[in-house]
């Protein structure tokens, strides 16, 4: 019987270094013989990537927060069904750039929607599926924004005001405190080498736990 793989998510505000560090995480885990799927939200499936485009594009019509929330979960439902669950069932690990914690942070913390609405959709769309481990890359908003703006054009979210991103950050930190067993919080304002040293420790912790649970024959 194949054992379910681990589901790892990476979260944080704008420009904290999620993409950069997911590449590091992927290399680190592959070197340790882990077979993994690296994916992202919103996105990850054909439908999800099309919805991502709609969510990030700047239009002349303001997007209603509830419409935004439902699009996030529509993309997530398709992503789970077509990519995440099949990989986990096949024993592969899944590393996902953002997942439902981002919905709590952005749509509840940022936009002010009720947590209950997200919790209801979370249960409806995900059933029992929750990340096994969530790496939160945390940095002051000004640090992340400075890094993100260097890349050029801003998307619809990146154009929000600083107060929005402060609420997003506070919500992430609150989630990490409430679920401290699942979260590993890394100070992402440090130089990249220091961030990756801590990330390496998280990888070692996960692969060691995994080997104890699933020893080689
Ligand atoms: N969203 C939502 O609202 N609700 C949801 O449920 C979900 C998402 C799932 C798209 O996400 C948007 O969707 C997002 C929230 C919303 N809002 N925004 N914007 P995304 O993850 O695709 O987009 P993002 O947050 O904008 O990611 P990003 O800007 O690509 O940032 P990043 O991946 O965290 O950073 P990076 O590209 O790895 O690094 C940025 C730069 O900093 C780069 O030049 C690096 O070389 C540099 N860097 C990284 N780390 C360091 C350190 N430690 N020191 C110095 N320089 C560094």
PDB file of C-alpha atoms and ligand atoms in Angstrom:
ATOM      1  CA  UNK A   1       0.000   0.000   0.000  1.00  0.00           C
ATOM      2  CA  UNK A   2       1.335   3.481  -0.896  1.00  0.00           C
ATOM      3  CA  UNK A   3       1.418   5.969   1.970  1.00  0.00           C
ATOM      4  CA  UNK A   4       0.144   9.492   1.465  1.00  0.00           C
ATOM      5  CA  UNK A   5       2.840  12.119   0.810  1.00  0.00           C
ATOM      6  CA  UNK A   6       3.400  15.245   2.909  1.00  0.00           C
ATOM      7  CA  UNK A   7       1.605  18.458   2.038  1.00  0.00           C
ATOM      8  CA  UNK A   8       3.785  21.535   2.634  1.00  0.00           C
ATOM      9  CA  UNK A   9       2.668  25.113   2.007  1.00  0.00           C
ATOM     10  CA  UNK A  10       4.754  28.277   1.871  1.00  0.00           C
ATOM     11  CA  UNK A  11       3.117  31.549   2.859  1.00  0.00           C
ATOM     12  CA  UNK A  12       3.946  35.195   3.410  1.00  0.00           C
ATOM     13  CA  UNK A  13       3.269  38.696   2.164  1.00  0.00           C
ATOM     14  CA  UNK A  14       4.488  40.390  -1.008  1.00  0.00           C
ATOM     15  CA  UNK A  15       8.126  39.892  -1.958  1.00  0.00           C
ATOM     16  CA  UNK A  16       9.131  37.983   1.185  1.00  0.00           C
ATOM     17  CA  UNK A  17      10.916  35.433  -1.007  1.00  0.00           C
ATOM     18  CA  UNK A  18       8.434  32.579  -1.463  1.00  0.00           C
ATOM     19  CA  UNK A  19       9.437  31.770  -5.074  1.00  0.00           C
ATOM     20  CA  UNK A  20      13.158  32.055  -4.300  1.00  0.00           C
ATOM     21  CA  UNK A  21      12.900  29.806  -1.265  1.00  0.00           C
ATOM     22  CA  UNK A  22      10.579  27.270  -2.875  1.00  0.00           C
ATOM     23  CA  UNK A  23      13.308  26.660  -5.478  1.00  0.00           C
ATOM     24  CA  UNK A  24      15.745  26.062  -2.606  1.00  0.00           C
ATOM     25  CA  UNK A  25      13.248  23.794  -0.796  1.00  0.00           C
ATOM     26  CA  UNK A  26      12.675  21.785  -3.975  1.00  0.00           C
ATOM     27  CA  UNK A  27      16.412  21.222  -4.549  1.00  0.00           C
ATOM     28  CA  UNK A  28      16.993  20.362  -0.893  1.00  0.00           C
ATOM     29  CA  UNK A  29      14.182  17.802  -0.799  1.00  0.00           C
ATOM     30  CA  UNK A  30      15.056  16.242  -4.176  1.00  0.00           C
ATOM     31  CA  UNK A  31      18.655  15.766  -2.995  1.00  0.00           C
ATOM     32  CA  UNK A  32      17.206  13.777  -0.103  1.00  0.00           C
ATOM     33  CA  UNK A  33      15.359  11.517  -2.509  1.00  0.00           C
ATOM     34  CA  UNK A  34      11.903  13.038  -2.063  1.00  0.00           C
ATOM     35  CA  UNK A  35       9.611  12.775  -5.088  1.00  0.00           C
ATOM     36  CA  UNK A  36       7.598  15.980  -5.111  1.00  0.00           C
ATOM     37  CA  UNK A  37       5.165  18.189  -6.963  1.00  0.00           C
ATOM     38  CA  UNK A  38       5.791  21.933  -6.765  1.00  0.00           C
ATOM     39  CA  UNK A  39       2.732  24.002  -7.478  1.00  0.00           C
ATOM     40  CA  UNK A  40       1.035  27.293  -6.642  1.00  0.00           C
ATOM     41  CA  UNK A  41      -2.203  29.066  -5.806  1.00  0.00           C
ATOM     42  CA  UNK A  42      -4.146  30.607  -7.246  1.00  0.00           C
ATOM     43  CA  UNK A  43      -3.286  28.357 -10.172  1.00  0.00           C
ATOM     44  CA  UNK A  44      -1.780  24.910 -10.453  1.00  0.00           C
ATOM     45  CA  UNK A  45      -4.311  23.523 -12.951  1.00  0.00           C
ATOM     46  CA  UNK A  46      -5.423  24.790 -16.390  1.00  0.00           C
ATOM     47  CA  UNK A  47      -8.618  26.258 -14.971  1.00  0.00           C
ATOM     48  CA  UNK A  48      -6.761  27.547 -11.902  1.00  0.00           C
ATOM     49  CA  UNK A  49      -4.161  29.364 -14.019  1.00  0.00           C
ATOM     50  CA  UNK A  50      -6.941  30.968 -16.101  1.00  0.00           C
ATOM     51  CA  UNK A  51      -8.649  32.115 -12.898  1.00  0.00           C
ATOM     52  CA  UNK A  52      -5.285  33.398 -11.590  1.00  0.00           C
ATOM     53  CA  UNK A  53      -5.001  35.616 -14.633  1.00  0.00           C
ATOM     54  CA  UNK A  54      -8.479  37.036 -13.981  1.00  0.00           C
ATOM     55  CA  UNK A  55      -7.679  37.542 -10.281  1.00  0.00           C
ATOM     56  CA  UNK A  56      -4.372  39.359 -10.827  1.00  0.00           C
ATOM     57  CA  UNK A  57      -5.297  41.460 -13.865  1.00  0.00           C
ATOM     58  CA  UNK A  58      -6.120  45.102 -13.286  1.00  0.00           C
ATOM     59  CA  UNK A  59      -9.525  46.029 -14.755  1.00  0.00           C
ATOM     60  CA  UNK A  60     -11.701  49.131 -14.690  1.00  0.00           C
ATOM     61  CA  UNK A  61     -14.358  47.244 -12.664  1.00  0.00           C
ATOM     62  CA  UNK A  62     -13.712  46.834  -8.924  1.00  0.00           C
ATOM     63  CA  UNK A  63     -13.711  43.149  -7.962  1.00  0.00           C
ATOM     64  CA  UNK A  64     -16.218  42.328  -5.230  1.00  0.00           C
ATOM     65  CA  UNK A  65     -14.429  40.628  -2.264  1.00  0.00           C
ATOM     66  CA  UNK A  66     -16.967  37.770  -2.216  1.00  0.00           C
ATOM     67  CA  UNK A  67     -16.474  37.175  -5.964  1.00  0.00           C
ATOM     68  CA  UNK A  68     -12.707  37.158  -5.316  1.00  0.00           C
ATOM     69  CA  UNK A  69     -13.122  34.671  -2.460  1.00  0.00           C
ATOM     70  CA  UNK A  70     -15.256  32.320  -4.559  1.00  0.00           C
ATOM     71  CA  UNK A  71     -12.778  32.449  -7.452  1.00  0.00           C
ATOM     72  CA  UNK A  72      -9.942  31.509  -5.057  1.00  0.00           C
ATOM     73  CA  UNK A  73     -11.908  28.494  -3.917  1.00  0.00           C
ATOM     74  CA  UNK A  74     -13.028  27.567  -7.460  1.00  0.00           C
ATOM     75  CA  UNK A  75      -9.357  27.476  -8.461  1.00  0.00           C
ATOM     76  CA  UNK A  76      -8.524  25.531  -5.277  1.00  0.00           C
ATOM     77  CA  UNK A  77     -11.252  22.913  -5.861  1.00  0.00           C
ATOM     78  CA  UNK A  78      -9.894  22.156  -9.343  1.00  0.00           C
ATOM     79  CA  UNK A  79      -6.287  22.205  -8.124  1.00  0.00           C
ATOM     80  CA  UNK A  80      -6.998  19.743  -5.314  1.00  0.00           C
ATOM     81  CA  UNK A  81      -8.938  17.358  -7.535  1.00  0.00           C
ATOM     82  CA  UNK A  82      -6.581  17.351 -10.537  1.00  0.00           C
ATOM     83  CA  UNK A  83      -3.115  17.822  -8.991  1.00  0.00           C
ATOM     84  CA  UNK A  84      -2.791  17.844  -5.203  1.00  0.00           C
ATOM     85  CA  UNK A  85      -4.838  14.811  -4.180  1.00  0.00           C
ATOM     86  CA  UNK A  86      -3.554  12.513  -6.963  1.00  0.00           C
ATOM     87  CA  UNK A  87       0.061  13.404  -6.049  1.00  0.00           C
ATOM     88  CA  UNK A  88      -0.454  12.867  -2.312  1.00  0.00           C
ATOM     89  CA  UNK A  89      -2.277   9.581  -2.940  1.00  0.00           C
ATOM     90  CA  UNK A  90       0.649   8.402  -5.102  1.00  0.00           C
ATOM     91  CA  UNK A  91       2.977   9.026  -2.127  1.00  0.00           C
ATOM     92  CA  UNK A  92       4.513  12.207  -3.578  1.00  0.00           C
ATOM     93  CA  UNK A  93       5.102  15.283  -1.453  1.00  0.00           C
ATOM     94  CA  UNK A  94       3.397  18.495  -2.517  1.00  0.00           C
ATOM     95  CA  UNK A  95       4.991  21.916  -2.007  1.00  0.00           C
ATOM     96  CA  UNK A  96       2.449  24.644  -2.683  1.00  0.00           C
ATOM     97  CA  UNK A  97       3.189  28.372  -2.993  1.00  0.00           C
ATOM     98  CA  UNK A  98       0.240  29.699  -0.938  1.00  0.00           C
ATOM     99  CA  UNK A  99      -2.941  27.861   0.053  1.00  0.00           C
ATOM    100  CA  UNK A 100      -5.933  28.558   2.314  1.00  0.00           C
ATOM    101  CA  UNK A 101      -3.926  30.477   4.940  1.00  0.00           C
ATOM    102  CA  UNK A 102      -3.504  33.077   2.182  1.00  0.00           C
ATOM    103  CA  UNK A 103      -7.299  33.268   1.909  1.00  0.00           C
ATOM    104  CA  UNK A 104      -7.604  33.965   5.635  1.00  0.00           C
ATOM    105  CA  UNK A 105      -4.778  36.524   5.391  1.00  0.00           C
ATOM    106  CA  UNK A 106      -5.903  38.376   2.240  1.00  0.00           C
ATOM    107  CA  UNK A 107      -9.671  37.924   2.009  1.00  0.00           C
ATOM    108  CA  UNK A 108     -10.354  38.077   5.791  1.00  0.00           C
ATOM    109  CA  UNK A 109      -7.438  40.139   7.098  1.00  0.00           C
ATOM    110  CA  UNK A 110      -6.995  42.295   4.012  1.00  0.00           C
ATOM    111  CA  UNK A 111     -10.538  42.613   2.633  1.00  0.00           C
ATOM    112  CA  UNK A 112     -12.449  42.175   5.897  1.00  0.00           C
ATOM    113  CA  UNK A 113     -14.557  39.109   4.997  1.00  0.00           C
ATOM    114  CA  UNK A 114     -15.743  36.914   7.885  1.00  0.00           C
ATOM    115  CA  UNK A 115     -13.544  33.992   8.911  1.00  0.00           C
ATOM    116  CA  UNK A 116     -16.667  31.822   9.154  1.00  0.00           C
ATOM    117  CA  UNK A 117     -17.306  32.242   5.413  1.00  0.00           C
ATOM    118  CA  UNK A 118     -13.792  30.992   4.637  1.00  0.00           C
ATOM    119  CA  UNK A 119     -14.037  28.191   7.188  1.00  0.00           C
ATOM    120  CA  UNK A 120     -17.290  26.988   5.565  1.00  0.00           C
ATOM    121  CA  UNK A 121     -15.735  26.964   2.079  1.00  0.00           C
ATOM    122  CA  UNK A 122     -12.578  25.333   3.436  1.00  0.00           C
ATOM    123  CA  UNK A 123     -14.594  22.389   4.739  1.00  0.00           C
ATOM    124  CA  UNK A 124     -16.767  22.199   1.624  1.00  0.00           C
ATOM    125  CA  UNK A 125     -13.884  22.303  -0.866  1.00  0.00           C
ATOM    126  CA  UNK A 126     -11.103  20.564   1.047  1.00  0.00           C
ATOM    127  CA  UNK A 127     -12.924  18.022   3.224  1.00  0.00           C
ATOM    128  CA  UNK A 128     -10.197  16.759   5.583  1.00  0.00           C
ATOM    129  CA  UNK A 129      -7.288  18.076   3.480  1.00  0.00           C
ATOM    130  CA  UNK A 130      -5.040  20.487   5.420  1.00  0.00           C
ATOM    131  CA  UNK A 131      -1.296  21.200   5.065  1.00  0.00           C
ATOM    132  CA  UNK A 132       0.986  19.029   7.225  1.00  0.00           C
ATOM    133  CA  UNK A 133       3.479  21.867   7.554  1.00  0.00           C
ATOM    134  CA  UNK A 134       3.306  25.557   6.654  1.00  0.00           C
ATOM    135  CA  UNK A 135       6.432  27.692   6.321  1.00  0.00           C
ATOM    136  CA  UNK A 136       5.595  31.339   6.991  1.00  0.00           C
ATOM    137  CA  UNK A 137       8.209  33.719   5.617  1.00  0.00           C
ATOM    138  CA  UNK A 138       7.689  36.834   7.687  1.00  0.00           C
ATOM    139  CA  UNK A 139       9.165  40.265   7.026  1.00  0.00           C
ATOM    140  CA  UNK A 140       8.124  43.866   7.592  1.00  0.00           C
ATOM    141  CA  UNK A 141       5.757  45.004   4.842  1.00  0.00           C
ATOM    142  CA  UNK A 142       8.171  47.726   3.708  1.00  0.00           C
ATOM    143  CA  UNK A 143      10.950  45.142   3.189  1.00  0.00           C
ATOM    144  CA  UNK A 144       8.761  42.849   1.064  1.00  0.00           C
ATOM    145  CA  UNK A 145       7.292  45.714  -0.946  1.00  0.00           C
ATOM    146  CA  UNK A 146      10.738  47.105  -1.710  1.00  0.00           C
ATOM    147  CA  UNK A 147      11.811  43.696  -3.037  1.00  0.00           C
ATOM    148  CA  UNK A 148       8.571  43.158  -5.018  1.00  0.00           C
ATOM    149  CA  UNK A 149       8.538  46.606  -6.656  1.00  0.00           C
ATOM    150  CA  UNK A 150      12.081  46.061  -7.978  1.00  0.00           C
ATOM    151  CA  UNK A 151      10.595  43.425 -10.305  1.00  0.00           C
ATOM    152  CA  UNK A 152       8.583  46.025 -12.238  1.00  0.00           C
ATOM    153  CA  UNK A 153       4.832  46.164 -12.948  1.00  0.00           C
ATOM    154  CA  UNK A 154       2.499  45.571 -10.016  1.00  0.00           C
ATOM    155  CA  UNK A 155      -0.568  43.267 -10.179  1.00  0.00           C
ATOM    156  CA  UNK A 156      -4.040  44.009  -8.770  1.00  0.00           C
ATOM    157  CA  UNK A 157      -3.096  42.890  -5.225  1.00  0.00           C
ATOM    158  CA  UNK A 158       0.273  44.593  -5.214  1.00  0.00           C
ATOM    159  CA  UNK A 159      -1.445  47.922  -5.825  1.00  0.00           C
ATOM    160  CA  UNK A 160      -3.163  47.838  -2.427  1.00  0.00           C
ATOM    161  CA  UNK A 161      -2.196  50.341   0.268  1.00  0.00           C
ATOM    162  CA  UNK A 162       0.317  49.568   3.052  1.00  0.00           C
ATOM    163  CA  UNK A 163      -2.460  49.203   5.684  1.00  0.00           C
ATOM    164  CA  UNK A 164      -3.906  46.283   3.664  1.00  0.00           C
ATOM    165  CA  UNK A 165      -0.566  44.453   3.768  1.00  0.00           C
ATOM    166  CA  UNK A 166      -0.116  45.224   7.478  1.00  0.00           C
ATOM    167  CA  UNK A 167      -3.469  43.500   8.128  1.00  0.00           C
ATOM    168  CA  UNK A 168      -2.390  40.578   5.923  1.00  0.00           C
ATOM    169  CA  UNK A 169       0.844  40.201   7.897  1.00  0.00           C
ATOM    170  CA  UNK A 170      -0.936  40.453  11.273  1.00  0.00           C
ATOM    171  CA  UNK A 171      -3.425  37.764  10.188  1.00  0.00           C
ATOM    172  CA  UNK A 172      -0.636  35.415   9.102  1.00  0.00           C
ATOM    173  CA  UNK A 173       1.124  35.866  12.452  1.00  0.00           C
ATOM    174  CA  UNK A 174      -2.157  35.240  14.277  1.00  0.00           C
ATOM    175  CA  UNK A 175      -2.748  32.044  12.258  1.00  0.00           C
ATOM    176  CA  UNK A 176       0.788  30.881  13.064  1.00  0.00           C
ATOM    177  CA  UNK A 177       0.207  31.455  16.773  1.00  0.00           C
ATOM    178  CA  UNK A 178      -3.126  29.601  16.725  1.00  0.00           C
ATOM    179  CA  UNK A 179      -1.644  26.608  14.822  1.00  0.00           C
ATOM    180  CA  UNK A 180       1.894  26.635  16.177  1.00  0.00           C
ATOM    181  CA  UNK A 181       2.312  22.862  15.662  1.00  0.00           C
ATOM    182  CA  UNK A 182       1.832  23.209  11.901  1.00  0.00           C
ATOM    183  CA  UNK A 183       3.611  26.530  11.264  1.00  0.00           C
ATOM    184  CA  UNK A 184       7.347  27.188  11.062  1.00  0.00           C
ATOM    185  CA  UNK A 185       7.891  30.961  11.086  1.00  0.00           C
ATOM    186  CA  UNK A 186      11.125  32.200   9.494  1.00  0.00           C
ATOM    187  CA  UNK A 187      12.357  35.789   9.697  1.00  0.00           C
ATOM    188  CA  UNK A 188      12.582  36.559   5.971  1.00  0.00           C
ATOM    189  CA  UNK A 189      14.125  40.000   6.492  1.00  0.00           C
ATOM    190  CA  UNK A 190      17.464  38.272   7.141  1.00  0.00           C
ATOM    191  CA  UNK A 191      20.001  37.781   4.340  1.00  0.00           C
ATOM    192  CA  UNK A 192      18.999  34.938   2.020  1.00  0.00           C
ATOM    193  CA  UNK A 193      21.733  32.604   3.340  1.00  0.00           C
ATOM    194  CA  UNK A 194      20.351  32.879   6.891  1.00  0.00           C
ATOM    195  CA  UNK A 195      16.769  32.308   5.699  1.00  0.00           C
ATOM    196  CA  UNK A 196      17.854  29.221   3.778  1.00  0.00           C
ATOM    197  CA  UNK A 197      19.830  27.852   6.702  1.00  0.00           C
ATOM    198  CA  UNK A 198      16.606  27.864   8.740  1.00  0.00           C
ATOM    199  CA  UNK A 199      14.644  26.436   5.851  1.00  0.00           C
ATOM    200  CA  UNK A 200      17.215  23.630   5.565  1.00  0.00           C
ATOM    201  CA  UNK A 201      16.551  22.769   9.216  1.00  0.00           C
ATOM    202  CA  UNK A 202      12.815  22.556   8.536  1.00  0.00           C
ATOM    203  CA  UNK A 203      13.512  20.232   5.563  1.00  0.00           C
ATOM    204  CA  UNK A 204      15.714  18.010   7.716  1.00  0.00           C
ATOM    205  CA  UNK A 205      13.063  17.874  10.416  1.00  0.00           C
ATOM    206  CA  UNK A 206      10.425  16.852   7.854  1.00  0.00           C
ATOM    207  CA  UNK A 207      12.549  14.248   6.072  1.00  0.00           C
ATOM    208  CA  UNK A 208      13.706  12.755   9.405  1.00  0.00           C
ATOM    209  CA  UNK A 209      10.117  12.464  10.708  1.00  0.00           C
ATOM    210  CA  UNK A 210       9.129  10.939   7.391  1.00  0.00           C
ATOM    211  CA  UNK A 211      11.889   8.313   7.544  1.00  0.00           C
ATOM    212  CA  UNK A 212      10.864   7.347  11.089  1.00  0.00           C
ATOM    213  CA  UNK A 213       7.283   6.929   9.931  1.00  0.00           C
ATOM    214  CA  UNK A 214       8.280   5.222   6.682  1.00  0.00           C
ATOM    215  CA  UNK A 215      11.603   3.356   7.137  1.00  0.00           C
ATOM    216  CA  UNK A 216      13.314   1.996   4.043  1.00  0.00           C
ATOM    217  CA  UNK A 217      12.596  -1.724   3.529  1.00  0.00           C
TER     218      UNK A 217
HETATM  219  N1  LIG B   1      -4.031  35.429  -2.947  1.00  0.00           N
HETATM  220  C1  LIG B   1      -5.163  35.717  -2.223  1.00  0.00           C
HETATM  221  O1  LIG B   1      -5.561  36.866  -2.095  1.00  0.00           O
HETATM  222  N2  LIG B   1      -5.858  34.684  -1.655  1.00  0.00           N
HETATM  223  C2  LIG B   1      -5.495  33.378  -1.789  1.00  0.00           C
HETATM  224  O2  LIG B   1      -6.183  32.483  -1.277  1.00  0.00           O
HETATM  225  C3  LIG B   1      -4.294  33.103  -2.534  1.00  0.00           C
HETATM  226  C4  LIG B   1      -3.598  34.151  -3.105  1.00  0.00           C
HETATM  227  C5  LIG B   1      -3.855  31.692  -2.709  1.00  0.00           C
HETATM  228  C6  LIG B   1      -0.677  36.220  -6.027  1.00  0.00           C
HETATM  229  O3  LIG B   1       0.178  35.496  -5.216  1.00  0.00           O
HETATM  230  C7  LIG B   1      -1.677  36.971  -5.196  1.00  0.00           C
HETATM  231  O4  LIG B   1      -2.795  36.134  -4.854  1.00  0.00           O
HETATM  232  C8  LIG B   1      -1.098  37.401  -3.872  1.00  0.00           C
HETATM  233  C9  LIG B   1      -2.137  37.029  -2.826  1.00  0.00           C
HETATM  234  C10 LIG B   1      -3.303  36.542  -3.586  1.00  0.00           C
HETATM  235  N3  LIG B   1      -0.960  38.763  -3.775  1.00  0.00           N
HETATM  236  N4  LIG B   1      -0.181  39.473  -4.217  1.00  0.00           N
HETATM  237  N5  LIG B   1       0.480  40.236  -4.682  1.00  0.00           N
HETATM  238  P1  LIG B   1       1.706  35.232  -5.564  1.00  0.00           P
HETATM  239  O5  LIG B   1       2.226  34.396  -4.453  1.00  0.00           O
HETATM  240  O6  LIG B   1       1.856  34.710  -6.904  1.00  0.00           O
HETATM  241  O7  LIG B   1       2.353  36.691  -5.627  1.00  0.00           O
HETATM  242  P2  LIG B   1       3.250  37.431  -4.653  1.00  0.00           P
HETATM  243  O8  LIG B   1       2.941  37.367  -3.205  1.00  0.00           O
HETATM  244  O9  LIG B   1       3.190  38.768  -5.244  1.00  0.00           O
HETATM  245  O10 LIG B   1       4.622  36.721  -4.732  1.00  0.00           O
HETATM  246  P3  LIG B   1       5.882  37.411  -5.191  1.00  0.00           P
HETATM  247  O11 LIG B   1       5.742  38.875  -5.294  1.00  0.00           O
HETATM  248  O12 LIG B   1       6.262  36.669  -6.426  1.00  0.00           O
HETATM  249  O13 LIG B   1       6.897  37.306  -4.059  1.00  0.00           O
HETATM  250  P4  LIG B   1       7.768  36.142  -3.502  1.00  0.00           P
HETATM  251  O14 LIG B   1       7.630  34.906  -4.320  1.00  0.00           O
HETATM  252  O15 LIG B   1       7.446  36.040  -2.071  1.00  0.00           O
HETATM  253  O16 LIG B   1       9.239  36.739  -3.654  1.00  0.00           O
HETATM  254  P5  LIG B   1      10.439  36.358  -4.640  1.00  0.00           P
HETATM  255  O17 LIG B   1      10.009  36.585  -6.071  1.00  0.00           O
HETATM  256  O18 LIG B   1      11.023  35.069  -4.284  1.00  0.00           O
HETATM  257  O19 LIG B   1      11.473  37.475  -4.174  1.00  0.00           O
HETATM  258  C11 LIG B   1      11.291  38.816  -4.482  1.00  0.00           C
HETATM  259  C12 LIG B   1      12.680  39.479  -4.677  1.00  0.00           C
HETATM  260  O20 LIG B   1      13.357  39.533  -3.427  1.00  0.00           O
HETATM  261  C13 LIG B   1      13.603  38.711  -5.624  1.00  0.00           C
HETATM  262  O21 LIG B   1      14.341  39.638  -6.342  1.00  0.00           O
HETATM  263  C14 LIG B   1      14.525  37.921  -4.673  1.00  0.00           C
HETATM  264  O22 LIG B   1      15.791  37.684  -5.229  1.00  0.00           O
HETATM  265  C15 LIG B   1      14.617  38.882  -3.503  1.00  0.00           C
HETATM  266  N6  LIG B   1      14.823  38.210  -2.196  1.00  0.00           N
HETATM  267  C16 LIG B   1      14.188  37.110  -1.743  1.00  0.00           C
HETATM  268  N7  LIG B   1      14.610  36.814  -0.486  1.00  0.00           N
HETATM  269  C17 LIG B   1      15.537  37.740  -0.158  1.00  0.00           C
HETATM  270  C18 LIG B   1      16.332  37.973   1.013  1.00  0.00           C
HETATM  271  N8  LIG B   1      16.249  37.194   2.100  1.00  0.00           N
HETATM  272  N9  LIG B   1      17.152  39.023   1.004  1.00  0.00           N
HETATM  273  C19 LIG B   1      17.222  39.844  -0.061  1.00  0.00           C
HETATM  274  N10 LIG B   1      16.516  39.701  -1.201  1.00  0.00           N
HETATM  275  C20 LIG B   1      15.673  38.645  -1.244  1.00  0.00           C
END
